[in-house]
Tab-separated table of C-alpha atoms in Angstrom:
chain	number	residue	atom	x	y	z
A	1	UNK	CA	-83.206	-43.479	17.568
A	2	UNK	CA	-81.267	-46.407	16.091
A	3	UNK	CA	-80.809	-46.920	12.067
A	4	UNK	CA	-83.425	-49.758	12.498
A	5	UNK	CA	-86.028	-47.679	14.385
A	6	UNK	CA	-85.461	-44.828	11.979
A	7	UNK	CA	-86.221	-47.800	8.983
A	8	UNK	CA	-89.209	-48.637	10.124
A	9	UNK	CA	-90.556	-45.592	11.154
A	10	UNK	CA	-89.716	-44.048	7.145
A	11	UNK	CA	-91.750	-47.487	5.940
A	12	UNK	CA	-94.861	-46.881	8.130
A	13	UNK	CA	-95.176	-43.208	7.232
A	14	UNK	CA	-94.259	-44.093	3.340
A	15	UNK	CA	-97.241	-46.879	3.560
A	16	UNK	CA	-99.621	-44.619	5.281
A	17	UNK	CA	-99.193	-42.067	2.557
A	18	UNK	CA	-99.078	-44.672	0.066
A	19	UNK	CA	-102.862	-46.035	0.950
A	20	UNK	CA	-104.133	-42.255	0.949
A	21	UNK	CA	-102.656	-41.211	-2.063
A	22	UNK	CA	-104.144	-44.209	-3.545
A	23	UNK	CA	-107.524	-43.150	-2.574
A	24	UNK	CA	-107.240	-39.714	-3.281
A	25	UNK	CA	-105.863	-40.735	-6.921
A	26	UNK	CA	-108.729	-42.698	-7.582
A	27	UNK	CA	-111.088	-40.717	-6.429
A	28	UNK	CA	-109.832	-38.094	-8.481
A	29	UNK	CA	-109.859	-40.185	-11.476
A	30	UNK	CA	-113.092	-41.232	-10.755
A	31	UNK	CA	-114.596	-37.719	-10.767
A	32	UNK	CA	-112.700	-36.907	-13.714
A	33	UNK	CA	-113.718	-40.101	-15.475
A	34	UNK	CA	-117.136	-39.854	-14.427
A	35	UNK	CA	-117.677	-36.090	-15.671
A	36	UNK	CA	-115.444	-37.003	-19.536
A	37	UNK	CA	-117.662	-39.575	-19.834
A	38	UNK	CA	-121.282	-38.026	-19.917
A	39	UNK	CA	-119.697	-35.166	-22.435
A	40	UNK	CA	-118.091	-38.518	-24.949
A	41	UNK	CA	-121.866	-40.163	-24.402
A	42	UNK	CA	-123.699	-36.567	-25.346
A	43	UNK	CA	-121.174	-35.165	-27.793
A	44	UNK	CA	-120.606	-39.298	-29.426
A	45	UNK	CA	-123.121	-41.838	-28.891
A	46	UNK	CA	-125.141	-41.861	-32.263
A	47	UNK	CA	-126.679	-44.443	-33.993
A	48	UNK	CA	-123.743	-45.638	-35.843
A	49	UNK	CA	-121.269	-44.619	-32.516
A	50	UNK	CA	-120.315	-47.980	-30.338
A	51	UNK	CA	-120.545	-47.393	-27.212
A	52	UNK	CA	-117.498	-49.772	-26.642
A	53	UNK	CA	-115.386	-47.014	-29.231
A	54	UNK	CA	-115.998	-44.430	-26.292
A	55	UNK	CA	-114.998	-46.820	-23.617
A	56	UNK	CA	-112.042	-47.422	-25.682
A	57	UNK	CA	-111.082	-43.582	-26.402
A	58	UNK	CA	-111.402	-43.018	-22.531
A	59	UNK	CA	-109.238	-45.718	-21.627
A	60	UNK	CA	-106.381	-44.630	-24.254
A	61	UNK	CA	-106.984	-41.005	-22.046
A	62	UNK	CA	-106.310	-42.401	-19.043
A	63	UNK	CA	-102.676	-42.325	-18.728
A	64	UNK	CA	-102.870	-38.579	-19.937
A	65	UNK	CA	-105.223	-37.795	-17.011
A	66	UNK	CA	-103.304	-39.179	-14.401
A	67	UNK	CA	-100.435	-37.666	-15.333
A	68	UNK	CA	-102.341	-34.249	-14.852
A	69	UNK	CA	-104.203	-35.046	-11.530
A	70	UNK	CA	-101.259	-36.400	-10.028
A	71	UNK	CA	-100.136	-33.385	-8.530
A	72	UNK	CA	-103.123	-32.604	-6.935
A	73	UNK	CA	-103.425	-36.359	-5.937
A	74	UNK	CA	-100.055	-35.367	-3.931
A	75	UNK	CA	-100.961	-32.160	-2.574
A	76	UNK	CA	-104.084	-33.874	-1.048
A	77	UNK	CA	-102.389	-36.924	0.204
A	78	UNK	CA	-99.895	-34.792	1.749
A	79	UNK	CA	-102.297	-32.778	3.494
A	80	UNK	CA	-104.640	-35.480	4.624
A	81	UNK	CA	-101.833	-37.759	6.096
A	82	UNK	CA	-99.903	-34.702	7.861
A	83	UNK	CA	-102.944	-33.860	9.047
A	84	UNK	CA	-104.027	-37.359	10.586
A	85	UNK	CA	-100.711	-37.862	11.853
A	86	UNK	CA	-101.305	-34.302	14.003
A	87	UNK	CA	-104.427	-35.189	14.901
A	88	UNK	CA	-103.242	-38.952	16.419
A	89	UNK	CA	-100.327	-36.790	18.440
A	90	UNK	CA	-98.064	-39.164	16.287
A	91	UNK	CA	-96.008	-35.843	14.812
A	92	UNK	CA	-96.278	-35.272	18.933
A	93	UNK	CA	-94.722	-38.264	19.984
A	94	UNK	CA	-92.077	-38.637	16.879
A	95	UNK	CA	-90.815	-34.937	18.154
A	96	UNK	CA	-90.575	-36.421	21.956
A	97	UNK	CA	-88.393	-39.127	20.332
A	98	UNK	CA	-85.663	-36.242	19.412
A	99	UNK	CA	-87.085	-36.627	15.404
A	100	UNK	CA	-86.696	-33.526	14.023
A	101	UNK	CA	-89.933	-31.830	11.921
A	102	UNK	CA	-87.692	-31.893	8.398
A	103	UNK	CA	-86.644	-36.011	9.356
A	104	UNK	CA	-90.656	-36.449	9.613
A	105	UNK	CA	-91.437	-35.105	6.933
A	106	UNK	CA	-88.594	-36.143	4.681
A	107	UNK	CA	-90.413	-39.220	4.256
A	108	UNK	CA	-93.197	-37.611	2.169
A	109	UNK	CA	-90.343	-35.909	-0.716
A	110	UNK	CA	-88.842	-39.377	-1.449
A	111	UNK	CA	-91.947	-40.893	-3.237
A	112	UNK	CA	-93.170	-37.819	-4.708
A	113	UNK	CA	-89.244	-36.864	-6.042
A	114	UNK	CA	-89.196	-40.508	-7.806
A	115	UNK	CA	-93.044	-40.136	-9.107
A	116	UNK	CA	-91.607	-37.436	-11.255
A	117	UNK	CA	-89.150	-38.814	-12.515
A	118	UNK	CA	-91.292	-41.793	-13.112
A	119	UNK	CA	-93.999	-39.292	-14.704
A	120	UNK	CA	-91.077	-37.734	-17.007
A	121	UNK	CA	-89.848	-40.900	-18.010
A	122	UNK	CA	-93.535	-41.630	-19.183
A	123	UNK	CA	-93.597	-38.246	-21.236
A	124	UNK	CA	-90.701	-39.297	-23.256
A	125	UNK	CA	-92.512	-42.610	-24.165
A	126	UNK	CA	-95.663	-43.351	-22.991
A	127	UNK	CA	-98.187	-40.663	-22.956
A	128	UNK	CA	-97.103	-39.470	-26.275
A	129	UNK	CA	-98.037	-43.058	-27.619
A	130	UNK	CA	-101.766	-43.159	-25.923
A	131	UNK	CA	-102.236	-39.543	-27.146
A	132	UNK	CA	-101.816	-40.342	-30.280
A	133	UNK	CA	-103.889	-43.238	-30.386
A	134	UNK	CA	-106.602	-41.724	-28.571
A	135	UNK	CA	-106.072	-38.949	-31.426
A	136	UNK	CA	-106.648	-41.399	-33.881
A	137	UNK	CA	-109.801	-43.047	-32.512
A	138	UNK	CA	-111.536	-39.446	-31.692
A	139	UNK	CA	-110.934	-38.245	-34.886
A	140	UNK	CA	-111.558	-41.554	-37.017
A	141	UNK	CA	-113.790	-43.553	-35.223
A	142	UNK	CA	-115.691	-40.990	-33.451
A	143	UNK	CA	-115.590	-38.204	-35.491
A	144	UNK	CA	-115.336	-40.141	-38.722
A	145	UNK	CA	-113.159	-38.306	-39.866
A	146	UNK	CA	-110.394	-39.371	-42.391
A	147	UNK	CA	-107.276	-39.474	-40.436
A	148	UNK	CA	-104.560	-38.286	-43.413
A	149	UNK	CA	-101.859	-36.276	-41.748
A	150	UNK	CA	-99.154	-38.629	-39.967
A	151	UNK	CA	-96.084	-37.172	-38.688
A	152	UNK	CA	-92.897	-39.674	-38.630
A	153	UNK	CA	-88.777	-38.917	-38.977
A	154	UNK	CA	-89.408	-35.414	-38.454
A	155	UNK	CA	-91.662	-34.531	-41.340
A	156	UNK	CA	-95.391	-34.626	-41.908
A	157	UNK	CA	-97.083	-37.075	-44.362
A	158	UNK	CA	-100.537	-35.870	-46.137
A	159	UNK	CA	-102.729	-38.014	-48.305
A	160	UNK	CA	-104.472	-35.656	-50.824
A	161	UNK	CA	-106.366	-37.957	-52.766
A	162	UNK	CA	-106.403	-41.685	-54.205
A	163	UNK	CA	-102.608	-41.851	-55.562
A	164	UNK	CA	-101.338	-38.924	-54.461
A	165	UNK	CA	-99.143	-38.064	-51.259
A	166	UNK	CA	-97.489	-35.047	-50.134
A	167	UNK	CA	-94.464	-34.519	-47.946
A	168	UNK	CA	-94.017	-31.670	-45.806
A	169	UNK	CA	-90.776	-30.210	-43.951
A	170	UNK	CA	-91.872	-27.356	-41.807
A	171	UNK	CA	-95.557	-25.711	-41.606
A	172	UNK	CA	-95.835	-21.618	-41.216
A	173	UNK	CA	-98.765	-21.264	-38.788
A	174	UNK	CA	-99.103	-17.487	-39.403
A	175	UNK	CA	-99.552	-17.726	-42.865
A	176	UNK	CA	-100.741	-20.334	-45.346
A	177	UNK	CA	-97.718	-21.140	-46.600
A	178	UNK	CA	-96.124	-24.567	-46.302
A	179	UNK	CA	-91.841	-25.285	-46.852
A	180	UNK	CA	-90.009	-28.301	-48.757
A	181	UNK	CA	-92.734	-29.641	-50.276
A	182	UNK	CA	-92.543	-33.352	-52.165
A	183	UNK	CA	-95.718	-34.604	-54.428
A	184	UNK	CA	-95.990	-38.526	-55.067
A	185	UNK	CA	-97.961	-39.414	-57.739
A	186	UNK	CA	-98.733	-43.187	-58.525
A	187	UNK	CA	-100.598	-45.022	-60.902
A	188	UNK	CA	-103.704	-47.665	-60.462
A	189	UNK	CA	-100.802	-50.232	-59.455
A	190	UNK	CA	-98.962	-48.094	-57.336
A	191	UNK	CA	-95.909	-47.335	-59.882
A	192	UNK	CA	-94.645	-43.955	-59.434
A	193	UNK	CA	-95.382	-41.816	-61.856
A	194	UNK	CA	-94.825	-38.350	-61.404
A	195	UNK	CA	-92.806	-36.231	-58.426
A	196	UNK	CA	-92.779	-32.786	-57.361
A	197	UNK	CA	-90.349	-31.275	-55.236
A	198	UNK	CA	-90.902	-27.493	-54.500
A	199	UNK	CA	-89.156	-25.075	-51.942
A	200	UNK	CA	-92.821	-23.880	-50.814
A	201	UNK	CA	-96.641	-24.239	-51.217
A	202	UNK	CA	-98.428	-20.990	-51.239
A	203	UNK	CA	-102.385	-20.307	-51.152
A	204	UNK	CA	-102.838	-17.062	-53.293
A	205	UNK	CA	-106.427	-16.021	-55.569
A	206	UNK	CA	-108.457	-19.003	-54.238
A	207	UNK	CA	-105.981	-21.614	-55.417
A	208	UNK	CA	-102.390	-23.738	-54.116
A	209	UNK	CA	-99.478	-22.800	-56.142
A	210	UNK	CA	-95.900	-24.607	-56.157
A	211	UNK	CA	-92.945	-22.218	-55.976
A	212	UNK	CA	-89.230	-22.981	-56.808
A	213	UNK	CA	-89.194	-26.852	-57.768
A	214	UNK	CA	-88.656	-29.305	-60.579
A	215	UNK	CA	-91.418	-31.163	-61.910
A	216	UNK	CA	-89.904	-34.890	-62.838
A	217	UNK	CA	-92.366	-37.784	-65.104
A	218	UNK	CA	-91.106	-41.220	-65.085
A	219	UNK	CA	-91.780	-42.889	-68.773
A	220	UNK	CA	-92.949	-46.315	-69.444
A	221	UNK	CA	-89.596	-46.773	-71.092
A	222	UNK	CA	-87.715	-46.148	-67.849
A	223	UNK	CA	-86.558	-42.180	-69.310
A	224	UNK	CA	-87.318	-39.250	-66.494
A	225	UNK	CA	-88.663	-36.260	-67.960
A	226	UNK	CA	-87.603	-33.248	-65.826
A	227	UNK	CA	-88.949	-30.006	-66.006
A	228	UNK	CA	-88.328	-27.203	-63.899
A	229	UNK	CA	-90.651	-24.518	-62.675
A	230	UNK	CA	-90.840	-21.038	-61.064
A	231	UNK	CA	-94.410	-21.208	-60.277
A	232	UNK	CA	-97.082	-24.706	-60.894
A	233	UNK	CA	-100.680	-24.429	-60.149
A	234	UNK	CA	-101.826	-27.910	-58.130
A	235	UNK	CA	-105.013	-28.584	-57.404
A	236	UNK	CA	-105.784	-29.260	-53.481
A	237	UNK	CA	-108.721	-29.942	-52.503
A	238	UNK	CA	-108.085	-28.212	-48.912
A	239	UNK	CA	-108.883	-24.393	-47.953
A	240	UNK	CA	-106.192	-22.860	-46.095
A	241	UNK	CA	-107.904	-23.262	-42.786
A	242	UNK	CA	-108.711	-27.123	-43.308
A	243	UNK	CA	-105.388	-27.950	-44.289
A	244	UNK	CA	-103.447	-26.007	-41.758
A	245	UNK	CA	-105.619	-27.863	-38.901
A	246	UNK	CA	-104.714	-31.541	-40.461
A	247	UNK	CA	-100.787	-30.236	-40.860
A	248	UNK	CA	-100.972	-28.601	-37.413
A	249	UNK	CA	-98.740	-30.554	-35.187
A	250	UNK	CA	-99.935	-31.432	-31.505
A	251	UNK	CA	-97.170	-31.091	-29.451
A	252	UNK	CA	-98.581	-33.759	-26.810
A	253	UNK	CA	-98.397	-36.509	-29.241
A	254	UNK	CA	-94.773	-36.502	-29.816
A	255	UNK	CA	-92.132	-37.787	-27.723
A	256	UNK	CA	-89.884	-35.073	-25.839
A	257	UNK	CA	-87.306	-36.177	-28.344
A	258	UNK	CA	-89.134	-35.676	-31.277
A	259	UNK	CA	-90.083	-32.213	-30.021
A	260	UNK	CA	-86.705	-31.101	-29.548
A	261	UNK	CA	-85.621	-31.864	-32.978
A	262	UNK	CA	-88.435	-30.647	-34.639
A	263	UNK	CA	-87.679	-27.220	-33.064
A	264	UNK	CA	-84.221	-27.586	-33.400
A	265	UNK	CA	-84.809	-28.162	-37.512
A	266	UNK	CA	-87.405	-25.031	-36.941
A	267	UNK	CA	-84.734	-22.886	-35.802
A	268	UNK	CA	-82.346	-23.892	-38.351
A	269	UNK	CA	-84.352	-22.905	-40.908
A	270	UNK	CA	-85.375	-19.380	-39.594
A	271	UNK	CA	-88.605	-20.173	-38.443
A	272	UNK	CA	-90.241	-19.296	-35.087
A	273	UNK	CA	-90.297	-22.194	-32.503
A	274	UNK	CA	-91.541	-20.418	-29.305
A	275	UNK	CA	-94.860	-21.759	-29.616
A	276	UNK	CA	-93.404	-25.420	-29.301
A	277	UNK	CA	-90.502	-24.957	-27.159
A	278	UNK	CA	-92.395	-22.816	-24.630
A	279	UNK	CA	-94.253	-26.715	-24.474
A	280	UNK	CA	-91.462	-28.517	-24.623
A	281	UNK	CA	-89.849	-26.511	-21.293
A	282	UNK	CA	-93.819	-27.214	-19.581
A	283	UNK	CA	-93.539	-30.736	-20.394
A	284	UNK	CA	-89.601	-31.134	-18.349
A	285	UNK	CA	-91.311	-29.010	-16.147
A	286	UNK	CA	-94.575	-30.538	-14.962
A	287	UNK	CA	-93.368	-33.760	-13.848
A	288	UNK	CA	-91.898	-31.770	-10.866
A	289	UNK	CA	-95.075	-30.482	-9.791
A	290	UNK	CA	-95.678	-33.490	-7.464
A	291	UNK	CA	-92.443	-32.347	-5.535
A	292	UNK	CA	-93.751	-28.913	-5.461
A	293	UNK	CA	-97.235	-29.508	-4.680
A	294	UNK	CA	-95.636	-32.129	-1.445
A	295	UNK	CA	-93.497	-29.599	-0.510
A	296	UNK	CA	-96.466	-26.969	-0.390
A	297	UNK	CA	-98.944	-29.457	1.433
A	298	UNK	CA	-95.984	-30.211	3.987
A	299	UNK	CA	-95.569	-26.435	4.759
A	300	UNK	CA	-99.083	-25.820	5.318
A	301	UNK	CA	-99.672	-28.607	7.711
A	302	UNK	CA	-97.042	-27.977	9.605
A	303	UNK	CA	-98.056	-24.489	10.352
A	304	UNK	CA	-101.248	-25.892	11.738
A	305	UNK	CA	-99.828	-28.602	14.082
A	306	UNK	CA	-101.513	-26.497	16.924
A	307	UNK	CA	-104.578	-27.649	15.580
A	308	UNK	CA	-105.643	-31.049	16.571
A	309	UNK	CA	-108.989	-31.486	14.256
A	310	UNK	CA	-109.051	-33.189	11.252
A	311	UNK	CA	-109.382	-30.807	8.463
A	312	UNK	CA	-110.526	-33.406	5.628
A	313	UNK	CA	-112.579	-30.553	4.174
A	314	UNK	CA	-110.320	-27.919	4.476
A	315	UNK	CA	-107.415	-30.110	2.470
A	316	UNK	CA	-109.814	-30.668	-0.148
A	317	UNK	CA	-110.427	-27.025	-0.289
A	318	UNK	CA	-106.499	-26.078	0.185
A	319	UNK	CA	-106.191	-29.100	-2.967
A	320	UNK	CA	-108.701	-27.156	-5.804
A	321	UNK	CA	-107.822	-23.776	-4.825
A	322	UNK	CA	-103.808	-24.589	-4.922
A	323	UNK	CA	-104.503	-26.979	-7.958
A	324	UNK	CA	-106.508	-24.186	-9.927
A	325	UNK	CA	-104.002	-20.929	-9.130
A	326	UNK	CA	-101.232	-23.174	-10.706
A	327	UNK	CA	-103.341	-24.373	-13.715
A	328	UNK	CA	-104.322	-21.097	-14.364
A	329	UNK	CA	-100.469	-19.357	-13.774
A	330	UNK	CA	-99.109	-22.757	-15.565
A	331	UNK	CA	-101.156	-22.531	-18.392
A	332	UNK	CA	-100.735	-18.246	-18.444
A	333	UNK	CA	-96.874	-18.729	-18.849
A	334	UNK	CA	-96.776	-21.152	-21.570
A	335	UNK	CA	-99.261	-18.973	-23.356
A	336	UNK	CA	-97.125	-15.495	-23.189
A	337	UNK	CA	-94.028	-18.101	-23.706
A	338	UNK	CA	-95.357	-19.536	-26.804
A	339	UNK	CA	-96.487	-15.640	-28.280
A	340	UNK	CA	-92.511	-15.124	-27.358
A	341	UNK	CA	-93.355	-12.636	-24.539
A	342	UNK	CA	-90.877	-14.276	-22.013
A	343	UNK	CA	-88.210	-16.681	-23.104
A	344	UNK	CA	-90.253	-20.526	-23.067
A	345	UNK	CA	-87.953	-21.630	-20.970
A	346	UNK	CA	-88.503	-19.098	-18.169
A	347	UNK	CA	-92.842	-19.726	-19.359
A	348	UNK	CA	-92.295	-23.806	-18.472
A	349	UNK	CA	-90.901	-23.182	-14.853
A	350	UNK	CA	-92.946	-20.229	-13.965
A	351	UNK	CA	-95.582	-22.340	-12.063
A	352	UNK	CA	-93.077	-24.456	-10.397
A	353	UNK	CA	-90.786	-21.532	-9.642
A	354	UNK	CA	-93.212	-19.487	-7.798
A	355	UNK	CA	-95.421	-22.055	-5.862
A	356	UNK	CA	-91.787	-23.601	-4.776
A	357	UNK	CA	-90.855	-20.025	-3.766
A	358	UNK	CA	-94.418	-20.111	-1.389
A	359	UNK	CA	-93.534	-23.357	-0.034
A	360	UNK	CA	-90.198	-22.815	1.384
A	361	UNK	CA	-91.526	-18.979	2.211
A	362	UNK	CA	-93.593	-21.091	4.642
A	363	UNK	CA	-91.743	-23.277	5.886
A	364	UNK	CA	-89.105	-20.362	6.866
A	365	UNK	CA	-91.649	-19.678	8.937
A	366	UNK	CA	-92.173	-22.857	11.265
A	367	UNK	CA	-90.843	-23.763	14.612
A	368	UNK	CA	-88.754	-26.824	15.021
């Protein structure tokens, strides 16, 4: 076949997939949506709850969601077209043509290879944006809960009462004990009046105590008091637990570059980072699942071109049965990678590693 044949052959195989994957997207979404919302309406709607502030928090979710279904949105699409195209004897008639099965089916790895890059792009940008945000409503508008923690340049910001502020470097989750600590303290008019800087902030007998810092008092007449201190008592409202959850950084709402140098400065200064850079390797790694998941779906169909009836309900079944094994393996690794088990990297590709490994397994196994 000429160039021009071959042309429009690739755009009326990309468009076919195109409309399914469209549908199967949605419908996904629409499931999903569906489902998310009853839970918002029981676990939110109250008599001072908006029902516009769910509507809201869902659609700040959205982007998040169909970055996860996506894959599966693939796999199914991949499946259902292949196995249309089968059933039609178009596959048939392509092959009488002298079109190889790999030239066929090349035309279903070039949209899914440039959705993940399209879906990695959005992780460095993006989703970590609407995360946040829908962060912020849940726990603020939903919740009602004071939203005091806010994470910016690399270190975490906590409002502890009226005037004061607190500035934290790193955060020890397995022990209540938080590193290069700074206390603001300002007056009625917002004049500084007193700082703290400390190398740590322990919880020890029921109360927060200061180690290693200099206590510094700025004077109406412009003079800075300075006092240092091994040890300062400061009173904290929090309990361990409470403020550990409001320090507690979520991975998911930081960009991929943020990530990176907040384990870099992690590692730096001794402390573990497995537990975020076993995410950070999931979240290079996930994108890709759309080429794996194609690849899969094209390897199983065309082991059953023999077969010439349409298997709508069989795809769907191949879909959630594929689509749970790698949840359940994805989200396995990244677990043993963030207790440092396996190296994260290795935990982030696990998934994608083996179910790529099945794929071309299978399609070892078909006749051109």
């Amino acid at each position: 076949m000429d160039a021009l044949a071959i042309w429009l052959l690739d755009r009326y195989l990309i468009s076919k997939y195109l409309r399914i994957l469209g549908i199967a997207t949605t419908a996904l979404l629409s499931i999903y949506l569906t489902i998310d919302f009853v839970e918002q309406i029981r676990k939110y709607l109250k008599d001072d709850t908006q029902l516009l502030d769910i509507i809201s928090y869902l659609g700040l979710k959205i982007p998040a969601i169909i970055y996860q279904l996506t894959p599966l949105a693939i796999l199914l699409a991949t499946l259902i077209t292949l196995g249309t195209l089968s059933y039609d004897n178009e596959i048939t008639a392509m092959r009488a043509g002298g079109i190889n099965l790999w030239r066929i089916t090349a035309s279903f790895l070039i949209f899914p290879l440039a959705l993940s890059l399209l879906l990695l792009a959005a992780d460095h940008s993006l989703l970590p944006t609407t995360n946040d945000r829908a962060h912020y409503v849940r726990t603020t508008v939903l919740e009602q809960h004071p939203e005091q923690a806010l994470f910016t340049q690399n270190r975490i910001w906590l409002r502890v009462s009226a005037n004061t502020f607190m500035n934290v470097q790193l955060v020890d989750l397995s022990q209540s004990t938080l590193f290069g600590i700074s206390l603001y303290r300002l007056s009625q008019d917002f004049a500084l009046q007193e700082m703290i800087d400390a190398q740590e902030l322990r919880h020890d007998n029921d109360q927060w105590i200061l180690i290693s810092g200099i206590k510094r008092h700025f004077l109406d007449d412009g003079r800075i008091q300075t006092i240092p201190f091994y040890q300062e008592p400061v009173d904290l409202k929090y309990e361990p637990l409470e403020l550990r959850k409001r320090l507690t950084i979520t991975p998911d709402n930081l960009t991929l570059p943020e990530l990176a140098n907040y384990i870099d400065r992690l590692e730096e200064s001794g402390y573990p980072s497995s537990k975020y850079s076993a995410n950070y390797y999931g979240r290079y790694a996930f994108p890709f699942a759309s080429l794996v998941m194609a690849i899969l779906g094209i390897s199983i169909t065309m082991m059953e071109l023999r077969t010439r009836r349409k298997h709508f309900a069989r795809s769907i079944g191949f879909t959630l049965l594929i689509g749970f094994h790698y949840w359940i393996i994805h989200s396995f690794a990244i677990g043993i990678g963030r207790g440092d088990v396996i190296p994260p990297a290795v935990a982030g590709w696990t998934a994608n590693t083996l179910f790529l490994t099945i794929g071309f397994f299978l399609m070892s196994r078909i006749r051109q």
